Amino acid sequence: MTEQIEQPTATIPGPEYDSGAAEFSLKKLKNLEQEIAEIQSHAETERSKIEAWAEARITVIENQMLWHKNSLEAFTHKTGKKTVKLINGTIKKIAPRLSIEVVDEQAIPEEFFKRTEKISPDKKRILDHLKTTGEIVNGVELNEGEVNYIITTR
């Protein structure tokens, strides 16, 4: 049920509108402005309470989700499989990717630079060299990413 509020029509005050009536209107305006401020303050307080309630509920649910995701990752690891298909979804283990971070470009041998308009280390070639020879090229550090899981629900 919504309350219908009619907007008053503006009328020009008649000759009976004197300084006493003007003082009354000024006091009334001040009171109405205070009433609006109280309504806005109350609404903001309630919004803050709602936000705090929502954040608390969401945190609890996110913690439950994290527990279940960790359990699924441990289960998948225990099976030794990369992909586990179940009735309610699939869990895929994504192996970490190796990447190269150049820490001293000057120390990298010239053969590991690619020729473009801008000369920069060829990270792909350095990574291929590492994979085939096991040798880490001077001037780079080896970074191994984290194991990732993709969990899909049905």
PDB file of C-alpha atoms in Angstrom:
ATOM      1  CA  MET A   1       0.000   0.000   0.000  1.00  0.00           C
ATOM      2  CA  THR A   2       1.510   3.288  -1.045  1.00  0.00           C
ATOM      3  CA  GLU A   3       0.546   6.634   0.325  1.00  0.00           C
ATOM      4  CA  GLN A   4      -0.530   9.201  -2.212  1.00  0.00           C
ATOM      5  CA  ILE A   5       0.725  12.691  -1.400  1.00  0.00           C
ATOM      6  CA  GLU A   6      -0.814  15.580  -3.255  1.00  0.00           C
ATOM      7  CA  GLN A   7       1.510  18.415  -4.137  1.00  0.00           C
ATOM      8  CA  PRO A   8       0.122  21.744  -2.929  1.00  0.00           C
ATOM      9  CA  THR A   9      -0.441  24.373  -5.541  1.00  0.00           C
ATOM     10  CA  ALA A  10       1.445  27.626  -5.066  1.00  0.00           C
ATOM     11  CA  THR A  11      -0.790  30.513  -4.239  1.00  0.00           C
ATOM     12  CA  ILE A  12       0.048  34.134  -3.727  1.00  0.00           C
ATOM     13  CA  PRO A  13      -0.682  35.165  -0.127  1.00  0.00           C
ATOM     14  CA  GLY A  14      -3.494  37.608   0.363  1.00  0.00           C
ATOM     15  CA  PRO A  15      -3.473  40.931   2.258  1.00  0.00           C
ATOM     16  CA  GLU A  16      -3.876  39.049   5.587  1.00  0.00           C
ATOM     17  CA  TYR A  17      -0.322  37.667   5.214  1.00  0.00           C
ATOM     18  CA  ASP A  18       1.603  39.966   7.536  1.00  0.00           C
ATOM     19  CA  SER A  19       4.924  39.862   9.395  1.00  0.00           C
ATOM     20  CA  GLY A  20       3.430  37.498  11.997  1.00  0.00           C
ATOM     21  CA  ALA A  21       2.414  35.079   9.238  1.00  0.00           C
ATOM     22  CA  ALA A  22       5.866  35.465   7.658  1.00  0.00           C
ATOM     23  CA  GLU A  23       7.526  34.630  10.994  1.00  0.00           C
ATOM     24  CA  PHE A  24       5.277  31.571  11.288  1.00  0.00           C
ATOM     25  CA  SER A  25       6.261  30.462   7.753  1.00  0.00           C
ATOM     26  CA  LEU A  26       9.962  30.936   8.523  1.00  0.00           C
ATOM     27  CA  LYS A  27       9.660  28.798  11.681  1.00  0.00           C
ATOM     28  CA  LYS A  28       7.653  26.206   9.779  1.00  0.00           C
ATOM     29  CA  LEU A  29      10.297  26.069   6.986  1.00  0.00           C
ATOM     30  CA  LYS A  30      13.042  25.601   9.578  1.00  0.00           C
ATOM     31  CA  ASN A  31      11.102  22.756  11.226  1.00  0.00           C
ATOM     32  CA  LEU A  32      10.400  21.095   7.867  1.00  0.00           C
ATOM     33  CA  GLU A  33      14.095  21.347   6.881  1.00  0.00           C
ATOM     34  CA  GLN A  34      15.026  19.718  10.216  1.00  0.00           C
ATOM     35  CA  GLU A  35      12.449  16.996   9.593  1.00  0.00           C
ATOM     36  CA  ILE A  36      13.978  16.268   6.163  1.00  0.00           C
ATOM     37  CA  ALA A  37      17.467  16.149   7.721  1.00  0.00           C
ATOM     38  CA  GLU A  38      16.233  13.690  10.390  1.00  0.00           C
ATOM     39  CA  ILE A  39      14.645  11.477   7.724  1.00  0.00           C
ATOM     40  CA  GLN A  40      17.862  11.499   5.692  1.00  0.00           C
ATOM     41  CA  SER A  41      19.960  10.746   8.784  1.00  0.00           C
ATOM     42  CA  HIS A  42      17.662   7.896   9.789  1.00  0.00           C
ATOM     43  CA  ALA A  43      17.738   6.479   6.255  1.00  0.00           C
ATOM     44  CA  GLU A  44      21.562   6.646   6.209  1.00  0.00           C
ATOM     45  CA  THR A  45      21.729   4.850   9.571  1.00  0.00           C
ATOM     46  CA  GLU A  46      19.467   2.119   8.258  1.00  0.00           C
ATOM     47  CA  ARG A  47      21.507   1.826   5.032  1.00  0.00           C
ATOM     48  CA  SER A  48      24.664   1.449   7.134  1.00  0.00           C
ATOM     49  CA  LYS A  49      23.011  -1.302   9.173  1.00  0.00           C
ATOM     50  CA  ILE A  50      21.885  -3.077   6.009  1.00  0.00           C
ATOM     51  CA  GLU A  51      25.386  -2.852   4.493  1.00  0.00           C
ATOM     52  CA  ALA A  52      26.973  -4.208   7.683  1.00  0.00           C
ATOM     53  CA  TRP A  53      24.432  -7.043   7.810  1.00  0.00           C
ATOM     54  CA  ALA A  54      25.037  -7.915   4.141  1.00  0.00           C
ATOM     55  CA  GLU A  55      28.829  -7.835   4.525  1.00  0.00           C
ATOM     56  CA  ALA A  56      28.664 -10.111   7.576  1.00  0.00           C
ATOM     57  CA  ARG A  57      26.407 -12.627   5.818  1.00  0.00           C
ATOM     58  CA  ILE A  58      28.513 -12.574   2.654  1.00  0.00           C
ATOM     59  CA  THR A  59      31.729 -13.115   4.658  1.00  0.00           C
ATOM     60  CA  VAL A  60      30.226 -16.206   6.296  1.00  0.00           C
ATOM     61  CA  ILE A  61      29.142 -17.579   2.911  1.00  0.00           C
ATOM     62  CA  GLU A  62      32.507 -16.783   1.289  1.00  0.00           C
ATOM     63  CA  ASN A  63      34.287 -18.634   4.117  1.00  0.00           C
ATOM     64  CA  GLN A  64      32.030 -21.647   3.537  1.00  0.00           C
ATOM     65  CA  MET A  65      32.783 -21.480  -0.210  1.00  0.00           C
ATOM     66  CA  LEU A  66      36.540 -21.335   0.507  1.00  0.00           C
ATOM     67  CA  TRP A  67      36.300 -24.411   2.728  1.00  0.00           C
ATOM     68  CA  HIS A  68      34.464 -26.346   0.014  1.00  0.00           C
ATOM     69  CA  LYS A  69      36.877 -25.212  -2.720  1.00  0.00           C
ATOM     70  CA  ASN A  70      39.874 -26.241  -0.590  1.00  0.00           C
ATOM     71  CA  SER A  71      38.220 -29.606   0.071  1.00  0.00           C
ATOM     72  CA  LEU A  72      37.637 -30.149  -3.660  1.00  0.00           C
ATOM     73  CA  GLU A  73      41.241 -29.214  -4.449  1.00  0.00           C
ATOM     74  CA  ALA A  74      42.527 -31.659  -1.807  1.00  0.00           C
ATOM     75  CA  PHE A  75      40.201 -34.376  -3.153  1.00  0.00           C
ATOM     76  CA  THR A  76      41.432 -33.812  -6.714  1.00  0.00           C
ATOM     77  CA  HIS A  77      45.048 -33.879  -5.562  1.00  0.00           C
ATOM     78  CA  LYS A  78      44.393 -37.155  -3.701  1.00  0.00           C
ATOM     79  CA  THR A  79      42.993 -38.799  -6.863  1.00  0.00           C
ATOM     80  CA  GLY A  80      46.135 -37.874  -8.819  1.00  0.00           C
ATOM     81  CA  LYS A  81      44.000 -36.937 -11.823  1.00  0.00           C
ATOM     82  CA  LYS A  82      44.010 -33.624 -13.688  1.00  0.00           C
ATOM     83  CA  THR A  83      40.236 -33.662 -14.182  1.00  0.00           C
ATOM     84  CA  VAL A  84      37.563 -35.207 -11.998  1.00  0.00           C
ATOM     85  CA  LYS A  85      34.044 -35.314 -13.440  1.00  0.00           C
ATOM     86  CA  LEU A  86      31.251 -35.796 -10.941  1.00  0.00           C
ATOM     87  CA  ILE A  87      27.467 -35.603 -11.086  1.00  0.00           C
ATOM     88  CA  ASN A  88      27.288 -32.014  -9.791  1.00  0.00           C
ATOM     89  CA  GLY A  89      30.301 -30.581 -11.579  1.00  0.00           C
ATOM     90  CA  THR A  90      33.866 -30.905 -12.765  1.00  0.00           C
ATOM     91  CA  ILE A  91      37.165 -30.078 -11.065  1.00  0.00           C
ATOM     92  CA  LYS A  92      40.163 -29.347 -13.298  1.00  0.00           C
ATOM     93  CA  LYS A  93      43.712 -28.945 -12.044  1.00  0.00           C
ATOM     94  CA  ILE A  94      45.625 -26.413 -14.103  1.00  0.00           C
ATOM     95  CA  ALA A  95      49.395 -26.858 -13.874  1.00  0.00           C
ATOM     96  CA  PRO A  96      51.420 -23.770 -12.992  1.00  0.00           C
ATOM     97  CA  ARG A  97      53.089 -21.938 -15.843  1.00  0.00           C
ATOM     98  CA  LEU A  98      56.749 -21.097 -15.760  1.00  0.00           C
ATOM     99  CA  SER A  99      57.553 -17.503 -16.460  1.00  0.00           C
ATOM    100  CA  ILE A 100      60.726 -15.481 -16.675  1.00  0.00           C
ATOM    101  CA  GLU A 101      61.389 -12.224 -14.867  1.00  0.00           C
ATOM    102  CA  VAL A 102      64.294 -10.216 -16.203  1.00  0.00           C
ATOM    103  CA  VAL A 103      66.262  -8.880 -13.244  1.00  0.00           C
ATOM    104  CA  ASP A 104      69.470  -7.817 -15.037  1.00  0.00           C
ATOM    105  CA  GLU A 105      69.072  -7.239 -18.746  1.00  0.00           C
ATOM    106  CA  GLN A 106      72.776  -6.446 -19.120  1.00  0.00           C
ATOM    107  CA  ALA A 107      73.769  -9.938 -17.919  1.00  0.00           C
ATOM    108  CA  ILE A 108      71.636 -11.786 -20.505  1.00  0.00           C
ATOM    109  CA  PRO A 109      73.696 -13.121 -23.438  1.00  0.00           C
ATOM    110  CA  GLU A 110      72.906 -11.420 -26.758  1.00  0.00           C
ATOM    111  CA  GLU A 111      71.618 -14.646 -28.330  1.00  0.00           C
ATOM    112  CA  PHE A 112      68.592 -14.429 -26.013  1.00  0.00           C
ATOM    113  CA  PHE A 113      67.436 -11.070 -27.358  1.00  0.00           C
ATOM    114  CA  LYS A 114      64.820 -10.853 -30.090  1.00  0.00           C
ATOM    115  CA  ARG A 115      65.226  -8.309 -32.815  1.00  0.00           C
ATOM    116  CA  THR A 116      62.403  -5.803 -33.113  1.00  0.00           C
ATOM    117  CA  GLU A 117      62.344  -2.060 -33.249  1.00  0.00           C
ATOM    118  CA  LYS A 118      62.928  -2.239 -29.535  1.00  0.00           C
ATOM    119  CA  ILE A 119      65.540  -4.693 -28.335  1.00  0.00           C
ATOM    120  CA  SER A 120      64.342  -6.704 -25.347  1.00  0.00           C
ATOM    121  CA  PRO A 121      64.989 -10.163 -23.906  1.00  0.00           C
ATOM    122  CA  ASP A 122      63.174 -13.017 -25.702  1.00  0.00           C
ATOM    123  CA  LYS A 123      61.462 -14.603 -22.720  1.00  0.00           C
ATOM    124  CA  LYS A 124      60.039 -17.433 -24.822  1.00  0.00           C
ATOM    125  CA  ARG A 125      63.477 -18.393 -26.107  1.00  0.00           C
ATOM    126  CA  ILE A 126      64.963 -18.176 -22.597  1.00  0.00           C
ATOM    127  CA  LEU A 127      62.156 -20.383 -21.243  1.00  0.00           C
ATOM    128  CA  ASP A 128      62.632 -22.898 -24.095  1.00  0.00           C
ATOM    129  CA  HIS A 129      66.376 -22.965 -23.319  1.00  0.00           C
ATOM    130  CA  LEU A 130      65.597 -23.650 -19.660  1.00  0.00           C
ATOM    131  CA  LYS A 131      63.193 -26.470 -20.537  1.00  0.00           C
ATOM    132  CA  THR A 132      65.616 -28.184 -22.942  1.00  0.00           C
ATOM    133  CA  THR A 133      68.894 -27.727 -21.050  1.00  0.00           C
ATOM    134  CA  GLY A 134      67.791 -27.123 -17.466  1.00  0.00           C
ATOM    135  CA  GLU A 135      70.154 -24.136 -17.441  1.00  0.00           C
ATOM    136  CA  ILE A 136      68.966 -20.794 -16.081  1.00  0.00           C
ATOM    137  CA  VAL A 137      70.334 -17.955 -18.217  1.00  0.00           C
ATOM    138  CA  ASN A 138      72.280 -15.216 -16.402  1.00  0.00           C
ATOM    139  CA  GLY A 139      70.188 -12.170 -15.588  1.00  0.00           C
ATOM    140  CA  VAL A 140      66.844 -13.939 -15.124  1.00  0.00           C
ATOM    141  CA  GLU A 141      64.981 -15.518 -12.236  1.00  0.00           C
ATOM    142  CA  LEU A 142      62.638 -18.466 -12.570  1.00  0.00           C
ATOM    143  CA  ASN A 143      59.099 -17.905 -11.303  1.00  0.00           C
ATOM    144  CA  GLU A 144      56.748 -20.828 -10.989  1.00  0.00           C
ATOM    145  CA  GLY A 145      53.063 -19.953 -10.851  1.00  0.00           C
ATOM    146  CA  GLU A 146      50.589 -21.548  -8.511  1.00  0.00           C
ATOM    147  CA  VAL A 147      48.531 -24.623  -9.228  1.00  0.00           C
ATOM    148  CA  ASN A 148      45.035 -23.471 -10.153  1.00  0.00           C
ATOM    149  CA  TYR A 149      41.753 -25.342 -10.096  1.00  0.00           C
ATOM    150  CA  ILE A 150      38.679 -24.708 -12.168  1.00  0.00           C
ATOM    151  CA  ILE A 151      35.513 -25.842 -10.442  1.00  0.00           C
ATOM    152  CA  THR A 152      32.327 -25.917 -12.503  1.00  0.00           C
ATOM    153  CA  THR A 153      28.979 -26.767 -10.972  1.00  0.00           C
ATOM    154  CA  ARG A 154      25.921 -28.058 -12.798  1.00  0.00           C
TER     155      ARG A 154
END
